[in-house]
Coordinates of N, CA and C and ligand atoms in Angstrom, one line a residue:
M1 N -11.6 9.6 -13.6 CA -11.5 8.2 -13.6 C -10.6 7.7 -14.8
A2 N -11.1 8.1 -16.0 CA -10.3 7.8 -17.2 C -9.0 8.4 -17.0
E3 N -9.0 9.6 -16.4 CA -7.7 10.3 -16.3 C -6.7 9.5 -15.5
V4 N -7.2 8.9 -14.4 CA -6.3 8.1 -13.5 C -5.8 6.9 -14.3
E5 N -6.8 6.2 -15.0 CA -6.4 5.1 -15.8 C -5.3 5.4 -16.8
D6 N -5.5 6.5 -17.6 CA -4.6 6.9 -18.6 C -3.2 7.2 -18.0
E7 N -3.3 7.9 -16.9 CA -2.0 8.2 -16.2 C -1.3 7.0 -15.8
V8 N -2.1 6.1 -15.2 CA -1.5 4.8 -14.7 C -0.9 4.0 -15.9
A9 N -1.6 4.1 -17.0 CA -1.1 3.4 -18.2 C 0.2 3.9 -18.7
A10 N 0.5 5.2 -18.5 CA 1.7 5.8 -19.0 C 2.6 6.4 -17.9
P11 N 3.3 5.6 -17.1 CA 4.1 6.1 -16.0 C 5.2 7.0 -16.6
P12 N 5.6 7.9 -15.7 CA 6.7 8.8 -16.2 C 8.0 8.1 -16.3
E13 N 8.9 8.7 -17.1 CA 10.2 8.1 -17.3 C 10.9 8.2 -15.9
S14 N 11.7 7.2 -15.6 CA 12.5 7.3 -14.4 C 13.7 8.2 -14.6
T15 N 14.1 8.8 -13.5 CA 15.2 9.8 -13.6 C 16.4 9.1 -13.0
Q16 N 16.8 8.0 -13.7 CA 17.9 7.2 -13.1 C 19.2 7.9 -13.1
E17 N 19.5 8.6 -14.2 CA 20.8 9.3 -14.3 C 20.6 10.7 -14.9
V18 N 21.2 11.6 -14.2 CA 21.1 13.0 -14.7 C 22.5 13.5 -14.9
E19 N 22.8 14.1 -16.1 CA 24.1 14.6 -16.3 C 24.2 16.1 -15.8
G20 N 25.1 16.4 -15.0 CA 25.3 17.8 -14.5 C 26.8 18.1 -14.7
G21 N 27.1 18.9 -15.7 CA 28.5 19.1 -16.1 C 29.1 17.8 -16.4
N22 N 30.3 17.5 -15.8 CA 30.9 16.2 -16.0 C 30.4 15.1 -15.1
A23 N 29.8 15.5 -14.0 CA 29.4 14.5 -13.0 C 28.1 13.8 -13.4
I24 N 28.0 12.6 -13.1 CA 26.7 11.9 -13.3 C 26.1 11.6 -11.9
R25 N 24.9 12.1 -11.7 CA 24.3 11.8 -10.4 C 23.8 10.4 -10.3
Q26 N 24.2 9.7 -9.3 CA 23.8 8.3 -9.2 C 22.4 8.2 -8.4
P27 N 21.6 7.3 -8.9 CA 20.3 7.2 -8.1 C 20.5 6.5 -6.7
H28 N 19.6 6.8 -5.8 CA 19.7 6.2 -4.5 C 18.9 4.9 -4.5
N29 N 19.7 3.8 -4.4 CA 19.0 2.5 -4.4 C 18.3 2.2 -3.1
L30 N 17.1 1.6 -3.3 CA 16.4 1.1 -2.1 C 16.9 -0.3 -1.7
E31 N 16.6 -0.7 -0.5 CA 16.9 -2.0 0.0 C 16.3 -3.1 -0.9
R32 N 15.0 -2.9 -1.3 CA 14.3 -3.8 -2.1 C 13.5 -3.2 -3.2
K33 N 13.0 -4.0 -4.1 CA 12.1 -3.5 -5.1 C 10.7 -3.5 -4.7
W34 N 9.9 -2.6 -5.1 CA 8.5 -2.4 -4.8 C 7.7 -2.3 -6.1
T35 N 6.4 -2.7 -6.0 CA 5.6 -2.6 -7.2 C 4.3 -1.9 -6.9
F36 N 3.9 -1.0 -7.7 CA 2.6 -0.3 -7.5 C 1.6 -1.1 -8.4
W37 N 0.4 -1.3 -7.8 CA -0.7 -2.0 -8.5 C -1.9 -1.1 -8.5
F38 N -2.8 -1.3 -9.4 CA -4.1 -0.5 -9.5 C -5.2 -1.5 -9.8
D39 N -6.3 -1.2 -9.1 CA -7.6 -2.0 -9.4 C -8.8 -1.1 -9.4
N40 N -9.5 -1.2 -10.5 CA -10.8 -0.4 -10.6 C -11.9 -1.4 -11.0
P41 N -12.5 -2.1 -9.9 CA -13.5 -3.1 -10.2 C -14.7 -2.5 -10.9
S42 N -15.0 -1.2 -10.8 CA -16.2 -0.6 -11.4 C -16.1 -0.7 -12.9
K43 N -14.8 -0.8 -13.4 CA -14.6 -0.9 -14.9 C -14.7 -2.4 -15.4
S44 N -14.8 -3.3 -14.4 CA -14.9 -4.7 -14.8 C -16.3 -5.0 -15.4
K45 N -16.3 -6.1 -16.2 CA -17.6 -6.6 -16.7 C -18.4 -7.1 -15.5
Q46 N -19.8 -6.9 -15.6 CA -20.6 -7.4 -14.5 C -20.4 -8.9 -14.3
G47 N -20.3 -9.3 -13.1 CA -20.1 -10.7 -12.8 C -18.7 -11.2 -12.9
A48 N -17.8 -10.3 -13.2 CA -16.4 -10.6 -13.4 C -15.8 -11.0 -12.0
A49 N -14.9 -12.0 -12.0 CA -14.3 -12.5 -10.7 C -13.5 -11.3 -10.1
W50 N -13.4 -11.4 -8.7 CA -12.6 -10.4 -8.0 C -11.2 -10.5 -8.6
G51 N -10.6 -9.4 -8.8 CA -9.2 -9.4 -9.2 C -9.0 -9.3 -10.7
S52 N -10.1 -9.4 -11.5 CA -9.9 -9.4 -12.9 C -9.5 -8.0 -13.4
S53 N -9.7 -7.0 -12.7 CA -9.2 -5.7 -13.1 C -7.9 -5.2 -12.4
L54 N -7.4 -6.1 -11.6 CA -6.2 -5.8 -10.8 C -5.0 -5.9 -11.7
R55 N -4.2 -4.8 -11.8 CA -3.0 -4.9 -12.6 C -1.8 -4.3 -12.0
Q56 N -0.7 -4.9 -12.3 CA 0.6 -4.4 -11.9 C 1.0 -3.2 -12.8
V57 N 1.4 -2.1 -12.2 CA 1.6 -0.9 -13.0 C 3.0 -0.5 -13.1
Y58 N 3.8 -0.5 -12.0 CA 5.2 0.0 -12.1 C 6.0 -0.6 -11.0
T59 N 7.2 -1.0 -11.3 CA 8.1 -1.5 -10.3 C 9.3 -0.5 -10.2
F60 N 9.7 -0.2 -9.0 CA 10.8 0.7 -8.8 C 11.8 0.3 -7.7
D61 N 13.0 0.7 -7.8 CA 13.9 0.4 -6.7 C 14.9 1.5 -6.4
T62 N 14.5 2.8 -6.8 CA 15.3 3.9 -6.4 C 14.4 5.0 -5.7
V63 N 15.0 5.8 -4.9 CA 14.3 6.9 -4.3 C 13.8 7.9 -5.4
E64 N 14.6 8.1 -6.4 CA 14.2 9.1 -7.4 C 12.9 8.6 -8.2
E65 N 12.9 7.3 -8.5 CA 11.8 6.7 -9.2 C 10.5 6.8 -8.4
F66 N 10.7 6.5 -7.1 CA 9.6 6.6 -6.2 C 8.9 8.0 -6.2
W67 N 9.7 9.0 -6.0 CA 9.2 10.4 -6.0 C 8.5 10.8 -7.3
S68 N 9.1 10.4 -8.4 CA 8.5 10.7 -9.7 C 7.2 10.0 -9.8
L69 N 7.1 8.8 -9.4 CA 5.8 8.1 -9.5 C 4.8 8.6 -8.5
Y70 N 5.2 8.9 -7.3 CA 4.3 9.4 -6.3 C 3.7 10.8 -6.7
D71 N 4.6 11.7 -7.2 CA 4.2 13.0 -7.6 C 3.2 13.0 -8.7
H72 N 3.5 12.1 -9.7 CA 2.7 12.1 -10.9 C 1.4 11.3 -10.8
I73 N 1.4 10.2 -10.1 CA 0.3 9.2 -10.2 C -0.3 8.8 -8.9
F74 N 0.6 8.3 -8.0 CA 0.0 7.4 -7.0 C -0.5 8.2 -5.7
R75 N -1.5 9.0 -5.9 CA -2.1 9.7 -4.7 C -3.5 9.1 -4.6
P76 N -3.9 8.5 -3.5 CA -5.2 7.9 -3.4 C -6.4 8.9 -3.6
S77 N -6.1 10.2 -3.3 CA -7.2 11.2 -3.4 C -7.6 11.3 -4.9
K78 N -6.8 10.8 -5.8 CA -7.2 10.9 -7.3 C -8.0 9.6 -7.7
L79 N -8.2 8.7 -6.8 CA -8.9 7.4 -7.1 C -10.4 7.6 -7.3
P80 N -11.0 7.0 -8.3 CA -12.4 6.9 -8.3 C -13.0 6.0 -7.2
A81 N -14.2 6.2 -6.7 CA -14.8 5.3 -5.7 C -14.7 3.9 -6.2
S82 N -14.4 3.0 -5.2 CA -14.3 1.6 -5.4 C -12.9 1.1 -6.0
A83 N -12.0 2.1 -6.3 CA -10.7 1.7 -6.8 C -9.7 1.6 -5.7
D84 N -8.6 0.9 -6.0 CA -7.5 0.7 -5.0 C -6.1 1.0 -5.6
F85 N -5.2 1.6 -4.9 CA -3.8 1.6 -5.2 C -3.1 0.6 -4.2
H86 N -2.1 -0.1 -4.7 CA -1.4 -1.0 -3.8 C 0.1 -0.7 -4.0
C87 N 0.9 -0.8 -3.0 CA 2.3 -0.9 -3.2 C 2.8 -2.1 -2.4
F88 N 3.3 -3.1 -3.1 CA 3.7 -4.4 -2.5 C 5.1 -4.7 -2.8
R89 N 5.8 -5.5 -2.0 CA 7.1 -5.9 -2.3 C 7.0 -6.7 -3.6
T90 N 8.0 -6.4 -4.5 CA 7.9 -7.1 -5.8 C 8.0 -8.6 -5.6
G91 N 7.1 -9.2 -6.3 CA 7.0 -10.7 -6.2 C 5.9 -11.2 -5.4
I92 N 5.2 -10.2 -4.6 CA 4.1 -10.6 -3.8 C 2.8 -9.9 -4.5
E93 N 1.8 -10.7 -4.8 CA 0.6 -10.1 -5.4 C -0.3 -9.7 -4.3
P94 N -1.0 -8.6 -4.5 CA -1.9 -8.1 -3.4 C -3.2 -8.9 -3.3
K95 N -3.1 -10.2 -3.1 CA -4.2 -11.1 -3.0 C -4.1 -12.0 -1.8
W96 N -5.2 -12.4 -1.2 CA -5.1 -13.3 -0.1 C -4.5 -14.6 -0.6
E97 N -4.7 -14.9 -1.9 CA -4.2 -16.2 -2.4 C -2.7 -16.3 -2.6
D98 N -2.0 -15.2 -2.6 CA -0.6 -15.2 -2.8 C 0.1 -16.0 -1.7
P99 N 1.0 -16.9 -2.0 CA 1.6 -17.7 -0.9 C 2.2 -16.9 0.3
E100 N 2.7 -15.7 0.0 CA 3.2 -14.9 1.1 C 2.1 -14.2 1.9
C101 N 0.9 -14.1 1.4 CA -0.2 -13.5 2.1 C -1.2 -14.5 2.7
A102 N -1.1 -15.7 2.2 CA -2.1 -16.7 2.5 C -2.4 -16.9 4.0
N103 N -1.3 -16.8 4.8 CA -1.4 -17.0 6.3 C -1.4 -15.6 7.0
G104 N -1.7 -14.6 6.2 CA -1.5 -13.2 6.8 C -2.8 -12.6 7.1
G105 N -2.7 -11.3 7.3 CA -3.8 -10.4 7.7 C -3.5 -9.0 7.4
K106 N -4.3 -8.1 7.9 CA -4.0 -6.7 7.7 C -4.4 -5.8 8.8
W107 N -3.6 -4.8 9.1 CA -4.0 -3.7 9.9 C -4.8 -2.7 9.0
S108 N -6.0 -2.2 9.5 CA -6.7 -1.2 8.7 C -7.1 0.0 9.5
V109 N -7.2 1.1 8.8 CA -7.7 2.3 9.4 C -8.6 3.0 8.4
S110 N -9.6 3.6 8.9 CA -10.5 4.4 8.0 C -10.1 5.8 7.9
S111 N -10.5 6.5 6.8 CA -10.2 7.9 6.7 C -11.4 8.6 6.1
S112 N -11.8 9.6 6.8 CA -13.0 10.4 6.3 C -12.6 11.5 5.4
R113 N -11.3 11.9 5.5 CA -10.8 13.0 4.6 C -9.8 12.6 3.6
K114 N -9.9 13.0 2.4 CA -9.0 12.6 1.3 C -7.5 13.0 1.7
S115 N -7.4 14.2 2.3 CA -6.1 14.7 2.6 C -5.4 13.8 3.6
N116 N -6.2 13.3 4.6 CA -5.7 12.4 5.6 C -5.2 11.1 4.9
L117 N -6.0 10.6 4.0 CA -5.7 9.3 3.3 C -4.3 9.5 2.6
D118 N -4.2 10.6 1.9 CA -3.0 10.9 1.1 C -1.8 10.9 2.1
A119 N -2.0 11.6 3.2 CA -0.9 11.8 4.2 C -0.5 10.4 4.8
M120 N -1.5 9.6 5.2 CA -1.2 8.3 5.8 C -0.5 7.4 4.8
W121 N -1.0 7.4 3.5 CA -0.5 6.6 2.4 C 1.0 7.0 2.2
L122 N 1.3 8.3 2.1 CA 2.7 8.7 1.9 C 3.6 8.3 3.1
E123 N 3.1 8.5 4.3 CA 4.0 8.2 5.5 C 4.2 6.7 5.5
T124 N 3.2 5.9 5.1 CA 3.4 4.4 5.1 C 4.4 4.0 4.0
L125 N 4.2 4.6 2.8 CA 5.1 4.3 1.7 C 6.6 4.6 2.1
L126 N 6.8 5.7 2.7 CA 8.1 6.1 3.1 C 8.7 5.1 4.2
A127 N 7.8 4.7 5.1 CA 8.2 3.7 6.1 C 8.6 2.4 5.4
L128 N 7.8 2.0 4.4 CA 8.1 0.7 3.8 C 9.4 0.7 3.0
I129 N 9.5 1.7 2.1 CA 10.7 1.7 1.3 C 12.0 2.1 2.1
G130 N 11.8 2.8 3.3 CA 12.9 3.1 4.2 C 13.1 2.0 5.2
E131 N 12.4 0.9 5.1 CA 12.6 -0.3 6.0 C 12.5 0.1 7.4
Q132 N 11.5 0.8 7.8 CA 11.4 1.4 9.2 C 10.8 0.5 10.2
F133 N 10.2 -0.7 9.8 CA 9.6 -1.6 10.8 C 10.7 -2.6 11.3
D134 N 10.6 -2.9 12.6 CA 11.5 -3.9 13.1 C 11.4 -5.2 12.4
D135 N 10.2 -5.6 12.0 CA 10.0 -6.9 11.3 C 9.7 -6.6 9.8
N136 N 10.6 -6.0 9.1 CA 10.4 -5.7 7.7 C 10.0 -6.9 6.9
E137 N 10.5 -8.0 7.2 CA 10.2 -9.2 6.4 C 8.8 -9.6 6.5
E138 N 8.1 -9.1 7.6 CA 6.7 -9.5 7.8 C 5.7 -8.6 6.9
I139 N 6.3 -7.6 6.3 CA 5.4 -6.7 5.6 C 5.2 -7.1 4.2
C140 N 4.0 -7.2 3.7 CA 3.7 -7.5 2.3 C 3.6 -6.3 1.5
G141 N 2.8 -5.3 2.0 CA 2.5 -4.1 1.3 C 1.4 -3.3 1.9
V142 N 1.0 -2.3 1.2 CA -0.1 -1.4 1.7 C -1.1 -1.2 0.6
V143 N -2.4 -1.0 1.0 CA -3.5 -0.8 0.0 C -4.3 0.5 0.4
A144 N -4.4 1.4 -0.5 CA -5.3 2.5 -0.3 C -6.6 2.3 -1.1
S145 N -7.7 2.4 -0.4 CA -9.0 2.1 -1.0 C -10.0 3.2 -0.9
A146 N -10.4 3.7 -2.1 CA -11.4 4.8 -2.1 C -12.8 4.1 -2.1
R147 N -13.6 4.5 -1.1 CA -14.9 3.9 -1.0 C -15.9 5.0 -0.8
L148 N -17.2 4.7 -1.3 CA -18.2 5.8 -1.1 C -18.4 6.1 0.4
R149 N -18.5 5.0 1.2 CA -18.8 5.2 2.6 C -17.6 5.9 3.3
Q150 N -16.4 5.3 3.2 CA -15.2 5.9 3.9 C -14.0 5.2 3.2
D151 N -13.0 6.1 3.0 CA -11.8 5.5 2.4 C -11.0 4.8 3.5
K152 N -10.1 3.9 3.0 CA -9.4 3.0 4.0 C -8.0 2.8 3.5
L153 N -7.2 2.6 4.5 CA -5.8 2.2 4.3 C -5.5 0.9 5.0
A154 N -4.8 0.0 4.4 CA -4.5 -1.3 5.1 C -3.1 -1.7 4.8
L155 N -2.5 -2.2 5.9 CA -1.1 -2.7 5.9 C -1.1 -4.2 6.0
W156 N -0.7 -4.9 4.9 CA -0.8 -6.3 4.9 C 0.5 -7.0 5.5
T157 N 0.3 -8.0 6.3 CA 1.4 -8.6 6.9 C 1.3 -10.1 6.7
K158 N 2.4 -10.9 6.9 CA 2.5 -12.3 6.5 C 2.0 -13.3 7.5
T159 N 2.3 -13.1 8.8 CA 2.0 -14.2 9.7 C 1.0 -13.8 10.8
A160 N -0.3 -13.9 10.4 CA -1.3 -13.4 11.3 C -1.3 -14.0 12.7
S161 N -0.9 -15.3 12.7 CA -0.9 -16.0 14.0 C 0.2 -15.5 15.0
N162 N 1.1 -14.8 14.5 CA 2.2 -14.3 15.4 C 1.7 -12.9 16.0
E163 N 1.0 -13.0 17.1 CA 0.4 -11.8 17.7 C 1.4 -10.8 18.1
A164 N 2.5 -11.3 18.7 CA 3.5 -10.3 19.2 C 4.0 -9.5 18.1
V165 N 4.3 -10.1 17.0 CA 4.9 -9.4 15.9 C 3.8 -8.4 15.3
Q166 N 2.6 -8.9 15.2 CA 1.6 -8.0 14.6 C 1.3 -6.8 15.5
M167 N 1.3 -7.0 16.9 CA 1.1 -5.9 17.8 C 2.3 -4.9 17.7
S168 N 3.5 -5.4 17.5 CA 4.6 -4.5 17.4 C 4.5 -3.7 16.1
I169 N 4.1 -4.4 15.0 CA 3.9 -3.7 13.7 C 2.8 -2.6 13.8
G170 N 1.7 -3.0 14.5 CA 0.5 -2.1 14.6 C 0.9 -0.9 15.4
R171 N 1.7 -1.1 16.5 CA 2.1 0.1 17.3 C 2.9 1.0 16.4
K172 N 3.9 0.5 15.7 CA 4.8 1.3 14.9 C 4.0 2.0 13.8
W173 N 3.0 1.3 13.2 CA 2.3 1.9 12.1 C 1.4 3.0 12.5
K174 N 0.8 2.8 13.7 CA 0.0 3.9 14.3 C 0.8 5.2 14.5
E175 N 2.0 4.9 15.0 CA 2.9 6.1 15.2 C 3.2 6.7 13.9
I176 N 3.5 5.9 12.9 CA 3.9 6.4 11.5 C 2.8 7.2 10.9
I177 N 1.5 6.7 10.9 CA 0.4 7.4 10.3 C -0.1 8.5 11.2
D178 N 0.2 8.5 12.4 CA -0.1 9.6 13.4 C -1.6 9.8 13.4
T179 N -2.4 8.8 13.6 CA -3.8 8.9 13.6 C -4.5 8.8 14.9
M180 N -5.6 9.5 15.1 CA -6.5 9.3 16.3 C -7.5 8.2 16.1
E181 N -7.6 7.8 14.8 CA -8.6 6.7 14.5 C -8.1 5.4 15.1
K182 N -9.1 4.5 15.3 CA -8.7 3.1 15.8 C -8.2 2.3 14.6
I183 N -7.1 1.5 14.8 CA -6.7 0.6 13.8 C -7.1 -0.8 14.2
V184 N -7.4 -1.6 13.2 CA -8.0 -3.0 13.5 C -7.2 -4.0 12.7
Y185 N -6.9 -5.1 13.4 CA -6.3 -6.2 12.6 C -7.3 -7.3 12.3
S186 N -7.3 -7.8 11.0 CA -8.1 -8.9 10.6 C -7.3 -9.9 9.8
Y187 N -7.7 -11.2 9.9 CA -7.1 -12.3 9.2 C -7.7 -12.4 7.8
H188 N -6.9 -12.6 6.8 CA -7.4 -12.7 5.4 C -8.4 -13.9 5.4
E189 N -7.9 -15.0 5.9 CA -8.7 -16.3 5.7 C -10.1 -16.2 6.3
E190 N -10.3 -15.3 7.3 CA -11.6 -15.2 7.9 C -12.0 -13.7 7.8
D191 N -11.7 -13.2 6.7 CA -11.9 -11.7 6.5 C -13.2 -11.2 7.0
L192 N -14.3 -11.9 6.8 CA -15.6 -11.4 7.2 C -15.9 -11.6 8.6
D193 N -15.5 -12.7 9.2 CA -15.9 -13.0 10.6 C -14.9 -12.6 11.7
H194 N -13.6 -12.8 11.3 CA -12.6 -12.6 12.4 C -12.0 -11.2 12.5
V195 N -12.4 -10.5 13.6 CA -11.7 -9.3 13.8 C -10.8 -9.4 15.0
G196 N -9.5 -9.1 14.7 CA -8.5 -9.3 15.8 C -8.4 -8.1 16.7
P197 N -7.2 -7.9 17.2 CA -7.0 -6.8 18.1 C -7.2 -5.5 17.5
T198 N -7.6 -4.5 18.4 CA -7.7 -3.1 17.9 C -6.8 -2.3 18.7
M199 N -6.5 -1.1 18.2 CA -5.7 -0.1 19.0 C -6.5 1.2 18.9
G200 N -6.9 1.7 20.0 CA -7.7 3.0 20.0 C -6.7 4.2 20.0
P201 N -7.3 5.3 20.1 CA -6.5 6.6 20.0 C -5.4 6.6 21.1
K202 N -5.6 6.0 22.3 CA -4.6 6.2 23.3 C -3.5 5.2 23.3
S203 N -3.6 4.1 22.5 CA -2.6 3.1 22.5 C -1.4 3.6 21.7
T204 N -0.2 3.1 22.1 CA 1.0 3.5 21.4 C 1.6 2.3 20.8
Ligands
MGP1 P1 -12.3 -5.2 -0.1 O1 -12.1 -4.5 -1.4 O2 -11.1 -5.5 0.6 O3 -13.3 -4.5 0.8 O4 -13.0 -6.6 -0.4 P2 -14.4 -3.3 0.5 O5 -14.7 -3.2 -1.0 O6 -14.0 -2.1 1.2 O7 -15.7 -3.9 1.1 P3 -15.9 -4.6 2.5 O8 -17.3 -4.2 2.9 O9 -15.8 -6.1 2.3 O10 -14.9 -4.0 3.5 C1 -14.3 -6.6 -1.0 C2 -14.5 -8.0 -1.5 O11 -13.6 -8.3 -2.6 C3 -14.3 -9.1 -0.5 O12 -15.4 -9.4 0.3 C4 -14.0 -10.3 -1.4 O13 -15.2 -10.8 -1.9 C5 -13.2 -9.6 -2.5 N1 -11.8 -9.7 -2.3 C6 -11.0 -8.7 -1.7 N2 -9.7 -9.1 -1.7 C7 -8.6 -8.3 -1.2 C8 -9.6 -10.3 -2.2 C9 -8.6 -11.2 -2.4 O14 -7.4 -11.0 -2.1 N3 -8.9 -12.4 -2.9 C10 -10.2 -12.7 -3.3 N4 -10.4 -13.9 -3.8 N5 -11.2 -11.9 -3.1 C11 -10.9 -10.7 -2.6

């Protein structure tokens, strides 16, 4: 746990430019900037408001930085129970209250095995930074949550009321994470009561 925090506090140096003989290798720029966040509520003071331990950790916009960060730090299997890793488009906070998320919701999937969670997280990150969704503008980010009961992964989107877009994103995400588990959509504003469409193992 402390280990994760320490590592998160000291991200590796980016490998933006490497000299090889006379040539300078250029980094591969991503379409957009992304930010990793970390939250460990178990380290908060008792009674602290939700989000008080949520912090922005590292922003990146090249393929090289992404791999360096992923390899060194951002694997959900390293998370202590009750902690979360987030990767969101830079400028969007991973909170229901953020204006980009306020009318949104999330597709969620449970994972009973740490290795599955790591694999689904990586596939989702690659899809996000590679802009693989038809409605890329709709995507806010992804959250990996380590929980005592069952770990979870959630893909946050912007316009929960646009069912056609959400169904298309859900279908694509299910294909990307290649899971037999059911994925479920829920609205942030009614997070506790409103459960939206689900996609079982046979849906595509
Ligand atoms: P959670 O971490 O998304 O779910 O939210 P968890 O811990 O897996 O538990 P579950 O049983 O609710 O699935 C846990 C609680 O944290 C929520 O019920 C809210 O009280 C609070 N919370 C979570 N999020 C993502 C937010 C947020 O964006 N804004 C606010 N204000 N509270 C939040």
